[in-house]
Tab-separated table of C-alpha atoms and ligand atoms in Angstrom:
chain	number	residue	atom	x	y	z
N	700	UNK	CA	-175.384	166.869	85.408
N	701	UNK	CA	-172.754	169.124	86.247
N	702	UNK	CA	-170.000	169.981	88.418
N	703	UNK	CA	-168.853	173.438	89.431
N	704	UNK	CA	-165.337	172.524	89.325
N	705	UNK	CA	-165.070	171.111	85.646
N	706	UNK	CA	-166.874	174.373	84.815
N	707	UNK	CA	-165.049	175.915	81.909
N	708	UNK	CA	-163.103	172.570	80.818
N	709	UNK	CA	-166.352	170.631	79.094
N	710	UNK	CA	-167.639	171.481	75.974
N	711	UNK	CA	-170.305	170.640	73.887
N	712	UNK	CA	-170.570	170.157	70.123
N	713	UNK	CA	-167.170	171.412	70.050
N	714	UNK	CA	-165.543	171.138	66.284
N	715	UNK	CA	-162.669	168.709	66.021
N	716	UNK	CA	-161.411	169.988	62.730
N	717	UNK	CA	-159.002	172.222	64.443
N	718	UNK	CA	-158.008	169.823	66.479
N	719	UNK	CA	-156.233	167.484	64.029
N	720	UNK	CA	-153.377	167.409	61.926
N	721	UNK	CA	-155.589	166.499	58.824
N	722	UNK	CA	-157.909	169.475	59.428
N	723	UNK	CA	-160.890	167.055	59.081
N	724	UNK	CA	-163.783	166.244	61.175
N	725	UNK	CA	-167.144	168.032	62.798
N	726	UNK	CA	-167.779	168.103	65.887
N	727	UNK	CA	-167.808	165.746	69.402
N	728	UNK	CA	-171.050	165.840	71.430
N	729	UNK	CA	-168.959	166.643	74.594
N	730	UNK	CA	-164.958	167.927	74.716
N	731	UNK	CA	-162.916	168.057	77.953
N	732	UNK	CA	-160.234	169.318	78.463
N	733	UNK	CA	-158.658	168.065	82.144
N	734	UNK	CA	-155.919	170.699	83.690
N	735	UNK	CA	-155.718	167.978	86.491
N	736	UNK	CA	-155.924	164.303	87.672
N	737	UNK	CA	-158.413	165.140	89.923
N	738	UNK	CA	-160.595	167.104	87.383
N	739	UNK	CA	-160.536	163.742	84.980
N	740	UNK	CA	-161.589	161.485	88.339
N	741	UNK	CA	-164.464	163.912	88.931
N	742	UNK	CA	-165.213	163.511	84.836
N	743	UNK	CA	-165.420	159.622	85.227
N	744	UNK	CA	-167.711	160.118	88.086
N	745	UNK	CA	-169.716	161.539	85.926
N	746	UNK	CA	-169.985	160.401	82.584
N	747	UNK	CA	-168.295	157.048	82.808
N	748	UNK	CA	-171.523	155.208	81.248
N	749	UNK	CA	-170.594	157.240	77.313
N	750	UNK	CA	-170.653	154.275	74.868
N	751	UNK	CA	-168.013	156.500	72.968
N	752	UNK	CA	-164.520	157.473	74.600
N	753	UNK	CA	-161.701	158.637	72.412
N	754	UNK	CA	-158.152	160.251	74.099
N	755	UNK	CA	-156.610	162.887	71.614
N	756	UNK	CA	-153.325	163.399	71.278
N	757	UNK	CA	-151.848	165.894	69.082
N	758	UNK	CA	-154.165	164.675	66.174
N	759	UNK	CA	-151.114	163.373	64.028
N	760	UNK	CA	-152.521	160.184	63.454
N	761	UNK	CA	-156.430	160.565	63.041
N	762	UNK	CA	-159.318	161.059	60.775
N	763	UNK	CA	-162.394	162.226	62.051
N	764	UNK	CA	-166.321	162.076	60.766
N	765	UNK	CA	-167.618	165.190	59.021
N	766	UNK	CA	-170.837	164.425	61.010
N	767	UNK	CA	-170.828	164.252	64.796
N	768	UNK	CA	-168.989	162.526	67.410
N	769	UNK	CA	-171.579	160.949	69.529
N	770	UNK	CA	-169.582	160.905	72.297
N	771	UNK	CA	-166.274	162.417	74.531
N	772	UNK	CA	-163.248	163.310	73.153
N	773	UNK	CA	-160.707	164.549	75.743
N	774	UNK	CA	-157.842	165.906	75.409
N	775	UNK	CA	-155.212	166.883	78.051
N	776	UNK	CA	-154.793	170.474	78.902
N	777	UNK	CA	-150.707	171.530	79.665
N	778	UNK	CA	-150.418	170.678	82.985
N	779	UNK	CA	-150.478	167.242	81.649
N	780	UNK	CA	-146.645	168.164	79.842
N	781	UNK	CA	-144.715	168.284	82.262
N	782	UNK	CA	-140.541	166.763	81.768
N	783	UNK	CA	-138.304	165.927	84.846
N	784	UNK	CA	-134.803	163.447	85.196
N	785	UNK	CA	-135.564	160.996	87.744
N	786	UNK	CA	-132.128	160.150	87.724
N	787	UNK	CA	-129.481	160.030	85.209
N	788	UNK	CA	-130.725	158.117	82.858
N	789	UNK	CA	-134.333	158.493	83.269
N	790	UNK	CA	-137.457	160.791	82.207
N	791	UNK	CA	-140.587	161.235	83.346
N	792	UNK	CA	-142.477	162.968	80.807
N	793	UNK	CA	-146.537	164.084	80.482
N	794	UNK	CA	-148.474	161.963	78.214
N	795	UNK	CA	-149.145	165.728	76.523
N	796	UNK	CA	-145.395	166.202	75.823
N	797	UNK	CA	-144.662	166.242	72.555
N	798	UNK	CA	-142.529	163.679	71.063
N	799	UNK	CA	-139.638	166.078	70.112
N	800	UNK	CA	-139.383	168.386	73.193
N	801	UNK	CA	-139.009	165.088	75.200
N	802	UNK	CA	-136.038	164.774	72.680
N	803	UNK	CA	-135.063	167.820	73.604
N	804	UNK	CA	-135.038	167.161	76.691
N	805	UNK	CA	-132.575	164.544	76.636
N	806	UNK	CA	-130.354	165.815	74.285
N	807	UNK	CA	-130.349	168.699	77.248
N	808	UNK	CA	-129.197	165.885	79.474
N	809	UNK	CA	-126.859	164.110	77.795
N	810	UNK	CA	-129.421	161.145	77.643
N	811	UNK	CA	-129.103	159.167	74.080
N	812	UNK	CA	-131.745	156.442	72.571
N	813	UNK	CA	-134.445	159.492	71.435
N	814	UNK	CA	-133.080	161.069	68.952
N	815	UNK	CA	-135.632	159.374	66.689
N	816	UNK	CA	-138.518	161.166	68.736
N	817	UNK	CA	-137.432	164.648	66.933
N	818	UNK	CA	-139.042	163.028	63.935
N	819	UNK	CA	-142.396	162.245	65.006
N	820	UNK	CA	-145.127	165.056	65.441
N	821	UNK	CA	-146.856	163.330	67.629
N	822	UNK	CA	-147.016	163.282	71.637
N	823	UNK	CA	-146.050	160.194	74.096
N	824	UNK	CA	-149.737	159.556	74.781
N	825	UNK	CA	-150.267	158.747	71.431
N	826	UNK	CA	-146.741	157.406	70.810
N	827	UNK	CA	-147.401	154.684	73.423
N	828	UNK	CA	-150.588	153.301	71.883
N	829	UNK	CA	-149.359	153.510	68.592
N	830	UNK	CA	-145.998	152.240	69.205
N	831	UNK	CA	-144.341	155.022	66.876
N	832	UNK	CA	-141.126	154.979	65.211
N	833	UNK	CA	-138.837	155.819	62.516
N	834	UNK	CA	-135.549	154.897	61.491
N	835	UNK	CA	-135.119	151.710	63.284
N	836	UNK	CA	-136.098	152.807	66.867
N	837	UNK	CA	-139.816	152.964	68.191
N	838	UNK	CA	-141.367	154.334	71.633
N	839	UNK	CA	-141.186	150.221	73.271
N	840	UNK	CA	-137.549	150.504	72.927
N	841	UNK	CA	-137.333	153.215	75.233
N	842	UNK	CA	-140.324	152.548	77.754
N	843	UNK	CA	-139.974	152.212	81.243
N	844	UNK	CA	-143.655	152.027	82.249
N	845	UNK	CA	-147.113	154.297	81.923
N	846	UNK	CA	-148.987	155.429	84.169
N	847	UNK	CA	-152.374	155.368	83.127
N	848	UNK	CA	-156.740	155.910	84.941
N	849	UNK	CA	-159.227	153.538	83.406
N	850	UNK	CA	-163.093	154.622	82.912
N	851	UNK	CA	-163.580	153.820	86.541
N	852	UNK	CA	-161.018	156.339	87.735
N	853	UNK	CA	-158.253	153.899	89.306
N	854	UNK	CA	-154.725	155.272	88.340
N	855	UNK	CA	-152.518	152.180	87.128
N	856	UNK	CA	-148.660	151.887	86.613
N	857	UNK	CA	-147.762	149.466	84.181
N	858	UNK	CA	-144.389	147.880	83.360
N	859	UNK	CA	-143.164	147.917	79.975
N	860	UNK	CA	-142.566	143.988	80.149
N	861	UNK	CA	-146.385	143.333	81.072
N	862	UNK	CA	-147.113	144.987	77.765
N	863	UNK	CA	-147.117	143.745	74.279
N	864	UNK	CA	-145.911	146.117	71.629
N	865	UNK	CA	-146.369	145.176	67.999
N	866	UNK	CA	-146.061	147.161	64.691
N	867	UNK	CA	-147.806	150.774	65.244
N	868	UNK	CA	-149.814	148.666	68.026
N	869	UNK	CA	-150.120	147.818	71.734
N	870	UNK	CA	-152.644	145.755	73.202
N	871	UNK	CA	-153.546	147.971	76.369
N	872	UNK	CA	-157.284	148.755	76.831
N	873	UNK	CA	-158.674	150.979	74.445
N	874	UNK	CA	-160.311	152.332	78.331
N	875	UNK	CA	-156.942	153.721	78.965
N	876	UNK	CA	-156.015	157.131	79.667
N	877	UNK	CA	-152.150	157.786	79.490
N	878	UNK	CA	-151.061	160.293	82.166
N	879	UNK	CA	-147.471	159.838	81.974
N	880	UNK	CA	-144.626	157.649	81.289
N	881	UNK	CA	-140.753	156.658	82.332
N	882	UNK	CA	-137.870	156.271	79.733
N	883	UNK	CA	-134.825	155.254	79.776
N	884	UNK	CA	-131.886	156.500	77.899
N	885	UNK	CA	-127.921	155.989	77.822
N	886	UNK	CA	-125.115	158.535	78.570
N	887	UNK	CA	-124.073	160.032	75.473
N	888	UNK	CA	-122.290	163.217	74.278
N	889	UNK	CA	-124.885	166.082	73.759
N	890	UNK	CA	-122.700	167.340	70.369
N	891	UNK	CA	-123.553	163.528	69.250
N	892	UNK	CA	-127.553	163.580	69.967
N	893	UNK	CA	-127.590	166.908	68.516
N	894	UNK	CA	-125.747	165.895	64.887
N	895	UNK	CA	-127.709	162.913	65.176
N	896	UNK	CA	-131.028	164.461	65.512
N	897	UNK	CA	-129.784	167.034	62.815
N	898	UNK	CA	-129.133	164.132	60.444
N	899	UNK	CA	-132.693	161.912	61.081
N	900	UNK	CA	-134.248	165.122	60.388
N	901	UNK	CA	-132.489	166.061	56.655
N	902	UNK	CA	-133.671	162.306	56.193
N	903	UNK	CA	-137.080	163.023	57.109
N	904	UNK	CA	-137.544	166.072	54.986
N	905	UNK	CA	-136.040	164.550	52.248
N	906	UNK	CA	-138.806	161.999	52.322
N	907	UNK	CA	-141.674	163.238	53.303
N	908	UNK	CA	-143.923	165.883	52.801
N	909	UNK	CA	-143.933	168.791	55.250
N	910	UNK	CA	-145.926	171.741	56.437
N	911	UNK	CA	-148.558	169.929	54.866
N	912	UNK	CA	-152.203	168.710	56.377
N	913	UNK	CA	-151.590	165.299	56.828
N	914	UNK	CA	-152.088	162.095	58.544
N	915	UNK	CA	-148.407	161.003	58.118
N	916	UNK	CA	-148.686	157.152	56.797
N	917	UNK	CA	-152.001	155.973	55.769
N	918	UNK	CA	-151.447	152.411	55.620
N	919	UNK	CA	-149.427	149.734	57.777
N	920	UNK	CA	-145.578	148.924	57.098
N	921	UNK	CA	-143.947	146.307	56.715
N	922	UNK	CA	-146.000	143.476	54.356
N	923	UNK	CA	-144.979	140.242	54.871
N	924	UNK	CA	-145.357	139.777	50.981
N	925	UNK	CA	-143.064	141.523	49.920
N	926	UNK	CA	-140.037	143.906	50.577
N	927	UNK	CA	-140.552	146.691	48.636
N	928	UNK	CA	-142.227	149.588	50.973
N	929	UNK	CA	-146.192	150.856	51.410
N	930	UNK	CA	-145.540	153.731	49.529
N	931	UNK	CA	-143.399	152.011	46.027
N	932	UNK	CA	-146.624	149.190	46.257
N	933	UNK	CA	-149.007	151.934	46.559
N	934	UNK	CA	-147.038	154.181	43.707
N	935	UNK	CA	-146.993	151.502	41.579
N	936	UNK	CA	-151.183	150.960	41.965
N	937	UNK	CA	-152.372	153.792	41.293
N	938	UNK	CA	-152.811	156.607	38.299
N	939	UNK	CA	-150.631	159.985	39.389
N	940	UNK	CA	-153.248	161.914	39.741
N	941	UNK	CA	-155.617	160.120	41.801
N	942	UNK	CA	-157.619	163.001	43.516
N	943	UNK	CA	-161.264	163.037	45.560
N	944	UNK	CA	-162.368	166.631	46.273
N	945	UNK	CA	-158.908	168.207	47.754
N	946	UNK	CA	-157.870	164.853	49.321
N	947	UNK	CA	-154.811	163.774	47.227
N	948	UNK	CA	-151.584	161.361	47.571
N	949	UNK	CA	-148.127	162.811	48.368
N	950	UNK	CA	-145.914	163.489	45.353
N	951	UNK	CA	-142.924	162.716	47.576
N	952	UNK	CA	-144.174	159.773	49.700
N	953	UNK	CA	-147.073	158.182	48.533
N	954	UNK	CA	-147.985	156.366	51.767
N	955	UNK	CA	-149.013	160.151	53.082
N	956	UNK	CA	-152.243	161.771	51.958
N	957	UNK	CA	-153.083	165.211	52.174
N	958	UNK	CA	-155.789	167.645	52.746
N	959	UNK	CA	-154.953	170.395	49.976
N	960	UNK	CA	-157.420	172.714	50.995
N	961	UNK	CA	-161.031	171.655	52.054
N	962	UNK	CA	-160.783	168.127	51.672
N	963	UNK	CA	-163.977	166.374	53.815
N	964	UNK	CA	-164.083	163.054	55.672
N	965	UNK	CA	-165.706	161.752	52.492
N	966	UNK	CA	-162.876	162.310	50.598
N	967	UNK	CA	-160.214	160.988	52.394
N	968	UNK	CA	-162.141	157.714	53.269
N	969	UNK	CA	-162.785	157.227	49.541
N	970	UNK	CA	-159.212	158.437	48.643
N	971	UNK	CA	-157.961	155.113	51.015
N	972	UNK	CA	-160.893	153.021	49.866
N	973	UNK	CA	-159.536	153.531	46.110
N	974	UNK	CA	-155.857	153.155	47.317
N	975	UNK	CA	-157.079	149.997	48.924
N	976	UNK	CA	-158.739	148.350	46.487
N	977	UNK	CA	-156.410	149.586	43.754
N	978	UNK	CA	-153.354	147.768	45.509
N	979	UNK	CA	-155.300	144.836	45.977
N	980	UNK	CA	-156.167	144.487	42.552
N	981	UNK	CA	-152.888	145.180	41.272
N	982	UNK	CA	-150.748	142.515	44.059
N	983	UNK	CA	-153.482	140.853	46.287
N	984	UNK	CA	-152.132	142.947	48.763
N	985	UNK	CA	-154.645	143.795	51.537
N	986	UNK	CA	-153.216	147.465	53.021
N	987	UNK	CA	-153.791	147.740	56.683
N	988	UNK	CA	-154.632	151.205	58.177
N	989	UNK	CA	-152.320	153.398	60.502
N	990	UNK	CA	-154.396	155.785	60.897
N	991	UNK	CA	-156.928	155.771	63.640
N	992	UNK	CA	-160.647	156.537	61.702
N	993	UNK	CA	-162.591	158.011	64.726
N	994	UNK	CA	-166.276	156.509	64.484
M	866	LIG	C1	-145.618	164.325	58.941
M	866	LIG	C2	-146.188	163.231	59.873
M	866	LIG	C3	-145.187	162.745	60.026
M	866	LIG	C4	-145.149	161.045	60.817
M	866	LIG	N1	-144.078	160.527	60.749
M	866	LIG	C5	-144.743	159.495	62.104
M	866	LIG	C6	-142.954	158.284	61.835
M	866	LIG	O1	-142.121	159.003	61.990
M	866	LIG	N2	-143.171	157.874	62.512
M	866	LIG	C7	-144.355	156.965	63.090
M	866	LIG	O2	-144.710	156.264	63.877
M	866	LIG	N3	-145.397	157.999	63.146
M	866	LIG	C8	-145.563	159.106	62.168
M	866	LIG	N4	-146.782	159.651	62.216
M	866	LIG	C9	-148.240	159.558	62.772
M	866	LIG	C10	-148.386	160.496	64.115
M	866	LIG	O3	-147.238	161.427	64.399
M	866	LIG	C11	-147.871	159.370	65.143
M	866	LIG	O4	-148.519	158.213	65.549
M	866	LIG	C12	-148.132	160.257	66.365
M	866	LIG	O5	-147.249	158.959	67.737
M	866	LIG	C13	-149.557	160.169	67.259
M	866	LIG	O6	-149.514	161.052	68.127
M	866	LIG	P1	-150.251	161.881	68.694
M	866	LIG	O7	-150.193	163.108	70.173
M	866	LIG	O8	-150.936	162.330	67.124
M	866	LIG	O9	-152.057	161.006	68.543
M	866	LIG	P2	-153.222	161.077	68.144
M	866	LIG	O10	-153.450	161.169	66.713
M	866	LIG	O11	-154.071	162.048	68.909
M	866	LIG	O12	-153.656	159.613	68.367
M	866	LIG	C14	-153.308	158.648	67.793
M	866	LIG	C15	-153.998	157.546	68.788
M	866	LIG	O13	-152.904	157.611	70.028
M	866	LIG	C16	-154.229	157.469	71.411
M	866	LIG	N5	-153.692	158.344	72.429
M	866	LIG	C17	-153.127	159.549	72.254
M	866	LIG	N6	-153.118	160.454	73.330
M	866	LIG	C18	-153.373	159.428	74.439
M	866	LIG	C19	-153.262	159.207	75.879
M	866	LIG	N7	-152.702	159.763	76.536
M	866	LIG	N8	-153.925	157.892	76.343
M	866	LIG	C20	-154.629	157.075	75.326
M	866	LIG	N9	-154.400	157.025	74.083
M	866	LIG	C21	-154.219	158.095	73.485
M	866	LIG	C22	-155.792	158.456	70.538
M	866	LIG	O14	-156.819	157.509	71.397
M	866	LIG	C23	-155.362	157.317	69.032
M	866	LIG	O15	-155.688	155.947	69.318
M	866	LIG	C24	-146.650	161.168	61.364
M	866	LIG	C25	-147.305	161.900	61.316
M	866	LIG	C26	-147.281	163.002	60.568
M	866	LIG	C27	-148.358	164.104	60.214
């Protein structure tokens, strides 16, 4: 099947290793990079019956397998990365916009509430799916509505009140591709916003590893049975030098797992399973994965 308008945007057996923060993974049977909504609609007409679909944002919370992903990976192009101010306290952002760009845009427009986004290396699309957050704020706190397209090419707008968010998750169908979202902020002085961003960033740098190949927090906080953070429990449950191939646990933050060179999926998965089992053995706690395993 082919469509001349989609030429140059569909790739076959495309390597996904460089498209994610962990730098792990084989290839995908089909890789699609739409420039426009029309591209997406036409693509979905041709490929909607593919069994597996995966929408990739910045790839900062995903772990791909080493072999071929037998389906479609879709990554929105730059055209889905526009930001605009709708009125004095509402921002509309494409799903491909980086969280930190939204945070900077809000600061330039004297809108507070978006500061925490300067510390998350993902996109708006990934942030909504994961209900990402830090320092006491999450996507759910600023979201007004999401525009999305389903597998049948229908575009819909979903209001915040109709979405159930939980810790690093939401109940929106996995079939949806988020296109854009609107967010509400509160009027605040630019200087105060910038100061807050600076503080949050330095707190984050102090606590978590930077400039490394990682997928962020591997397991979800908080845990019902204890007030301890996951990183503390992990630290108490495994030997300090735990390593499988090039997959290691960060010294700085034990819930961040790092590919220190050429780790593959098998190494990382062994590390994940080992940590999960060790924590279960030592504390009886069943950790929940935060990282998305793409299978
Ligand atoms: C160094 C580092 C620090 C981090 N710190 C934090 C933190 O402080 N707080 C936090 O919550 N997370 C943190 N993370 C994790 C990660 O950055 C967030 O979960 C982020 O929101 C994921 O966005 P992404 O665009 O990278 O999504 P991806 O990792 O590409 O995908 C994540 C999920 O979102 C879905 N998705 C992505 N785009 C779309 C779309 N357009 N439509 C539908 N679904 C989509 C994917 O299918 C997948 O299920 C960190 C990660 C790293 C590497």
